[in-house]
Amino acid sequence: MTSRRVVVIGVGNEYRHDDGVGLAVVTELGERPIPGVTTMICDGEPAALLDAWSTADLAVVVDAVLCEPSTPGRTWKSTVDGQPPGRGTASSHALGIPDAVRLGAALGRVPGELVVFAVEAANLDLGVGLSPPVAAAVPEVARAVRNLLTASRT
């Protein structure tokens, strides 16, 4: 029996404040690596996402999201299209995860299963460091990813 290929991808840019939340979650997960799980960071460019997830049975993506109205630090979990419920949400990148999914589907390069954890951002300006509510969400999201991966093995 072959094992499942699982990847956790932290999307973002640590030099744009809260856009670094995906990287922070992957860093936290790396402090206690999960056996059989690959972690990586990505700037959110669709081709890079396709490369990162196309051979995975399960891909978990963590990214910042813009919402209107916003509750910084609030997290959303969704599958397939990566779009949190509600109106007025957008990726913090020029092209978002839903765009990468559509492109991947057209090219036959999507993971078997895709789960997205989106964290509402407070500040995407240039600069280093997460805002307090987004920083507070990092351990919560890391725990949720761990729980998802544990449940997916049973």
PDB file of C-alpha atoms in Angstrom:
ATOM      1  CA  MET A   1       0.000   0.000   0.000  1.00  0.00           C
ATOM      2  CA  THR A   2       1.401   3.399  -0.949  1.00  0.00           C
ATOM      3  CA  SER A   3       1.204   6.302   1.442  1.00  0.00           C
ATOM      4  CA  ARG A   4      -0.676   9.477   0.670  1.00  0.00           C
ATOM      5  CA  ARG A   5       1.371  12.381  -0.629  1.00  0.00           C
ATOM      6  CA  VAL A   6       0.504  15.353   1.561  1.00  0.00           C
ATOM      7  CA  VAL A   7       1.811  18.898   1.212  1.00  0.00           C
ATOM      8  CA  VAL A   8       1.148  21.997   3.321  1.00  0.00           C
ATOM      9  CA  ILE A   9       1.816  25.210   1.417  1.00  0.00           C
ATOM     10  CA  GLY A  10       2.207  28.555   3.167  1.00  0.00           C
ATOM     11  CA  VAL A  11       1.394  31.283   0.653  1.00  0.00           C
ATOM     12  CA  GLY A  12       2.507  34.863   1.072  1.00  0.00           C
ATOM     13  CA  ASN A  13       5.177  37.475   1.442  1.00  0.00           C
ATOM     14  CA  GLU A  14       6.734  38.106   4.850  1.00  0.00           C
ATOM     15  CA  TYR A  15       7.570  41.673   3.759  1.00  0.00           C
ATOM     16  CA  ARG A  16       3.891  42.640   3.478  1.00  0.00           C
ATOM     17  CA  HIS A  17       2.852  42.313   7.127  1.00  0.00           C
ATOM     18  CA  ASP A  18      -0.188  39.984   7.388  1.00  0.00           C
ATOM     19  CA  ASP A  19       0.496  38.467   3.970  1.00  0.00           C
ATOM     20  CA  GLY A  20       3.149  36.456   5.822  1.00  0.00           C
ATOM     21  CA  VAL A  21       0.607  34.455   7.832  1.00  0.00           C
ATOM     22  CA  GLY A  22       0.923  31.365   5.616  1.00  0.00           C
ATOM     23  CA  LEU A  23       4.678  31.389   6.076  1.00  0.00           C
ATOM     24  CA  ALA A  24       4.277  31.785   9.850  1.00  0.00           C
ATOM     25  CA  VAL A  25       1.953  28.763  10.019  1.00  0.00           C
ATOM     26  CA  VAL A  26       4.373  26.614   8.004  1.00  0.00           C
ATOM     27  CA  THR A  27       7.214  27.758  10.281  1.00  0.00           C
ATOM     28  CA  GLU A  28       5.201  26.767  13.345  1.00  0.00           C
ATOM     29  CA  LEU A  29       4.375  23.378  11.825  1.00  0.00           C
ATOM     30  CA  GLY A  30       8.085  22.899  11.121  1.00  0.00           C
ATOM     31  CA  GLU A  31       8.864  23.158  14.833  1.00  0.00           C
ATOM     32  CA  ARG A  32       7.183  19.754  15.234  1.00  0.00           C
ATOM     33  CA  PRO A  33       7.319  18.171  11.769  1.00  0.00           C
ATOM     34  CA  ILE A  34       4.476  15.884  10.804  1.00  0.00           C
ATOM     35  CA  PRO A  35       5.772  12.531   9.548  1.00  0.00           C
ATOM     36  CA  GLY A  36       5.058  12.033   5.851  1.00  0.00           C
ATOM     37  CA  VAL A  37       4.016  15.658   5.291  1.00  0.00           C
ATOM     38  CA  THR A  38       5.999  18.038   3.112  1.00  0.00           C
ATOM     39  CA  THR A  39       5.821  21.737   3.997  1.00  0.00           C
ATOM     40  CA  MET A  40       6.785  24.553   1.663  1.00  0.00           C
ATOM     41  CA  ILE A  41       6.321  28.241   1.078  1.00  0.00           C
ATOM     42  CA  CYS A  42       5.106  29.891  -2.097  1.00  0.00           C
ATOM     43  CA  ASP A  43       4.576  33.473  -3.206  1.00  0.00           C
ATOM     44  CA  GLY A  44       1.108  32.637  -4.549  1.00  0.00           C
ATOM     45  CA  GLU A  45       1.990  32.716  -8.224  1.00  0.00           C
ATOM     46  CA  PRO A  46      -0.349  30.166  -9.886  1.00  0.00           C
ATOM     47  CA  ALA A  47       2.366  28.205 -11.721  1.00  0.00           C
ATOM     48  CA  ALA A  48       4.302  27.787  -8.463  1.00  0.00           C
ATOM     49  CA  LEU A  49       1.152  26.538  -6.708  1.00  0.00           C
ATOM     50  CA  LEU A  50       0.525  24.043  -9.522  1.00  0.00           C
ATOM     51  CA  ASP A  51       4.085  22.746  -9.168  1.00  0.00           C
ATOM     52  CA  ALA A  52       3.709  22.468  -5.400  1.00  0.00           C
ATOM     53  CA  TRP A  53       0.392  20.609  -5.324  1.00  0.00           C
ATOM     54  CA  SER A  54      -0.032  18.771  -8.630  1.00  0.00           C
ATOM     55  CA  THR A  55       1.354  15.429  -7.396  1.00  0.00           C
ATOM     56  CA  ALA A  56      -0.277  15.618  -3.957  1.00  0.00           C
ATOM     57  CA  ASP A  57      -3.144  13.458  -2.837  1.00  0.00           C
ATOM     58  CA  LEU A  58      -3.942  16.155  -0.254  1.00  0.00           C
ATOM     59  CA  ALA A  59      -2.781  19.761  -0.414  1.00  0.00           C
ATOM     60  CA  VAL A  60      -3.411  22.178   2.442  1.00  0.00           C
ATOM     61  CA  VAL A  61      -2.878  25.842   1.612  1.00  0.00           C
ATOM     62  CA  VAL A  62      -2.663  28.657   4.169  1.00  0.00           C
ATOM     63  CA  ASP A  63      -3.018  32.223   2.897  1.00  0.00           C
ATOM     64  CA  ALA A  64      -4.109  35.721   3.881  1.00  0.00           C
ATOM     65  CA  VAL A  65      -7.396  36.989   2.508  1.00  0.00           C
ATOM     66  CA  LEU A  66      -8.958  40.421   2.167  1.00  0.00           C
ATOM     67  CA  CYS A  67     -12.570  40.716   3.267  1.00  0.00           C
ATOM     68  CA  GLU A  68     -15.025  43.568   3.336  1.00  0.00           C
ATOM     69  CA  PRO A  69     -15.922  44.025   6.091  1.00  0.00           C
ATOM     70  CA  SER A  70     -12.886  42.436   7.700  1.00  0.00           C
ATOM     71  CA  THR A  71     -12.394  40.789  11.059  1.00  0.00           C
ATOM     72  CA  PRO A  72      -8.593  40.486  11.208  1.00  0.00           C
ATOM     73  CA  GLY A  73      -7.453  37.115  12.453  1.00  0.00           C
ATOM     74  CA  ARG A  74     -10.724  35.332  11.672  1.00  0.00           C
ATOM     75  CA  THR A  75     -10.035  32.088   9.807  1.00  0.00           C
ATOM     76  CA  TRP A  76     -11.974  30.295   7.128  1.00  0.00           C
ATOM     77  CA  LYS A  77     -11.600  26.694   6.035  1.00  0.00           C
ATOM     78  CA  SER A  78     -12.804  25.728   2.598  1.00  0.00           C
ATOM     79  CA  THR A  79     -12.266  23.067  -0.003  1.00  0.00           C
ATOM     80  CA  VAL A  80     -11.671  23.031  -3.761  1.00  0.00           C
ATOM     81  CA  ASP A  81     -12.087  26.684  -4.761  1.00  0.00           C
ATOM     82  CA  GLY A  82     -10.395  28.326  -1.755  1.00  0.00           C
ATOM     83  CA  GLN A  83     -12.975  31.090  -1.547  1.00  0.00           C
ATOM     84  CA  PRO A  84     -14.292  31.741   1.965  1.00  0.00           C
ATOM     85  CA  PRO A  85     -18.050  32.089   2.220  1.00  0.00           C
ATOM     86  CA  GLY A  86     -19.540  35.530   2.020  1.00  0.00           C
ATOM     87  CA  ARG A  87     -19.057  38.523  -0.202  1.00  0.00           C
ATOM     88  CA  GLY A  88     -16.189  40.846  -0.779  1.00  0.00           C
ATOM     89  CA  THR A  89     -13.325  38.423  -0.288  1.00  0.00           C
ATOM     90  CA  ALA A  90     -10.195  38.418  -2.386  1.00  0.00           C
ATOM     91  CA  SER A  91      -6.753  36.945  -2.269  1.00  0.00           C
ATOM     92  CA  SER A  92      -3.948  39.171  -1.116  1.00  0.00           C
ATOM     93  CA  HIS A  93      -2.239  38.399  -4.433  1.00  0.00           C
ATOM     94  CA  ALA A  94      -2.944  39.558  -8.010  1.00  0.00           C
ATOM     95  CA  LEU A  95      -4.268  36.100  -8.845  1.00  0.00           C
ATOM     96  CA  GLY A  96      -5.704  34.032  -6.054  1.00  0.00           C
ATOM     97  CA  ILE A  97      -6.020  30.386  -5.190  1.00  0.00           C
ATOM     98  CA  PRO A  98      -9.354  30.053  -7.054  1.00  0.00           C
ATOM     99  CA  ASP A  99      -7.545  31.229 -10.206  1.00  0.00           C
ATOM    100  CA  ALA A 100      -4.810  28.642  -9.654  1.00  0.00           C
ATOM    101  CA  VAL A 101      -7.437  25.926  -9.154  1.00  0.00           C
ATOM    102  CA  ARG A 102      -9.189  26.842 -12.410  1.00  0.00           C
ATOM    103  CA  LEU A 103      -5.869  26.851 -14.258  1.00  0.00           C
ATOM    104  CA  GLY A 104      -4.843  23.568 -12.652  1.00  0.00           C
ATOM    105  CA  ALA A 105      -8.150  21.955 -13.581  1.00  0.00           C
ATOM    106  CA  ALA A 106      -7.714  23.035 -17.194  1.00  0.00           C
ATOM    107  CA  LEU A 107      -4.189  21.576 -17.227  1.00  0.00           C
ATOM    108  CA  GLY A 108      -4.986  18.452 -15.197  1.00  0.00           C
ATOM    109  CA  ARG A 109      -2.725  19.619 -12.350  1.00  0.00           C
ATOM    110  CA  VAL A 110      -4.855  19.725  -9.218  1.00  0.00           C
ATOM    111  CA  PRO A 111      -4.336  17.703  -6.056  1.00  0.00           C
ATOM    112  CA  GLY A 112      -6.676  14.858  -5.204  1.00  0.00           C
ATOM    113  CA  GLU A 113      -8.055  16.998  -2.376  1.00  0.00           C
ATOM    114  CA  LEU A 114      -7.457  20.682  -1.632  1.00  0.00           C
ATOM    115  CA  VAL A 115      -8.170  22.382   1.685  1.00  0.00           C
ATOM    116  CA  VAL A 116      -7.565  26.096   2.145  1.00  0.00           C
ATOM    117  CA  PHE A 117      -7.207  27.935   5.424  1.00  0.00           C
ATOM    118  CA  ALA A 118      -7.644  31.660   4.819  1.00  0.00           C
ATOM    119  CA  VAL A 119      -6.866  34.210   7.520  1.00  0.00           C
ATOM    120  CA  GLU A 120      -8.435  37.650   7.296  1.00  0.00           C
ATOM    121  CA  ALA A 121      -5.715  40.295   7.131  1.00  0.00           C
ATOM    122  CA  ALA A 122      -5.543  43.668   8.850  1.00  0.00           C
ATOM    123  CA  ASN A 123      -2.458  45.098   7.143  1.00  0.00           C
ATOM    124  CA  LEU A 124      -0.913  44.202   3.779  1.00  0.00           C
ATOM    125  CA  ASP A 125       1.313  47.273   3.515  1.00  0.00           C
ATOM    126  CA  LEU A 126       5.055  46.922   3.062  1.00  0.00           C
ATOM    127  CA  GLY A 127       6.782  45.965   6.286  1.00  0.00           C
ATOM    128  CA  VAL A 128       7.666  43.026   8.465  1.00  0.00           C
ATOM    129  CA  GLY A 129       5.572  41.479  11.227  1.00  0.00           C
ATOM    130  CA  LEU A 130       2.021  40.248  11.579  1.00  0.00           C
ATOM    131  CA  SER A 131      -0.663  42.400  13.172  1.00  0.00           C
ATOM    132  CA  PRO A 132      -1.622  41.205  16.675  1.00  0.00           C
ATOM    133  CA  PRO A 133      -4.929  39.541  15.681  1.00  0.00           C
ATOM    134  CA  VAL A 134      -3.325  37.719  12.740  1.00  0.00           C
ATOM    135  CA  ALA A 135      -0.331  36.654  14.850  1.00  0.00           C
ATOM    136  CA  ALA A 136      -2.793  35.275  17.419  1.00  0.00           C
ATOM    137  CA  ALA A 137      -4.430  33.170  14.687  1.00  0.00           C
ATOM    138  CA  VAL A 138      -1.168  31.403  13.715  1.00  0.00           C
ATOM    139  CA  PRO A 139      -1.184  28.733  16.482  1.00  0.00           C
ATOM    140  CA  GLU A 140      -4.930  28.208  15.969  1.00  0.00           C
ATOM    141  CA  VAL A 141      -4.465  27.586  12.239  1.00  0.00           C
ATOM    142  CA  ALA A 142      -1.411  25.365  12.811  1.00  0.00           C
ATOM    143  CA  ARG A 143      -3.463  23.300  15.274  1.00  0.00           C
ATOM    144  CA  ALA A 144      -6.353  23.049  12.788  1.00  0.00           C
ATOM    145  CA  VAL A 145      -3.967  21.872  10.052  1.00  0.00           C
ATOM    146  CA  ARG A 146      -2.484  19.257  12.393  1.00  0.00           C
ATOM    147  CA  ASN A 147      -5.968  18.071  13.365  1.00  0.00           C
ATOM    148  CA  LEU A 148      -7.015  17.839   9.708  1.00  0.00           C
ATOM    149  CA  LEU A 149      -3.922  15.821   8.810  1.00  0.00           C
ATOM    150  CA  THR A 150      -4.390  13.517  11.805  1.00  0.00           C
ATOM    151  CA  ALA A 151      -8.033  12.928  10.893  1.00  0.00           C
ATOM    152  CA  SER A 152      -7.156  12.286   7.241  1.00  0.00           C
ATOM    153  CA  ARG A 153      -4.900   9.384   8.267  1.00  0.00           C
ATOM    154  CA  THR A 154      -7.667   7.472  10.040  1.00  0.00           C
TER     155      THR A 154
END
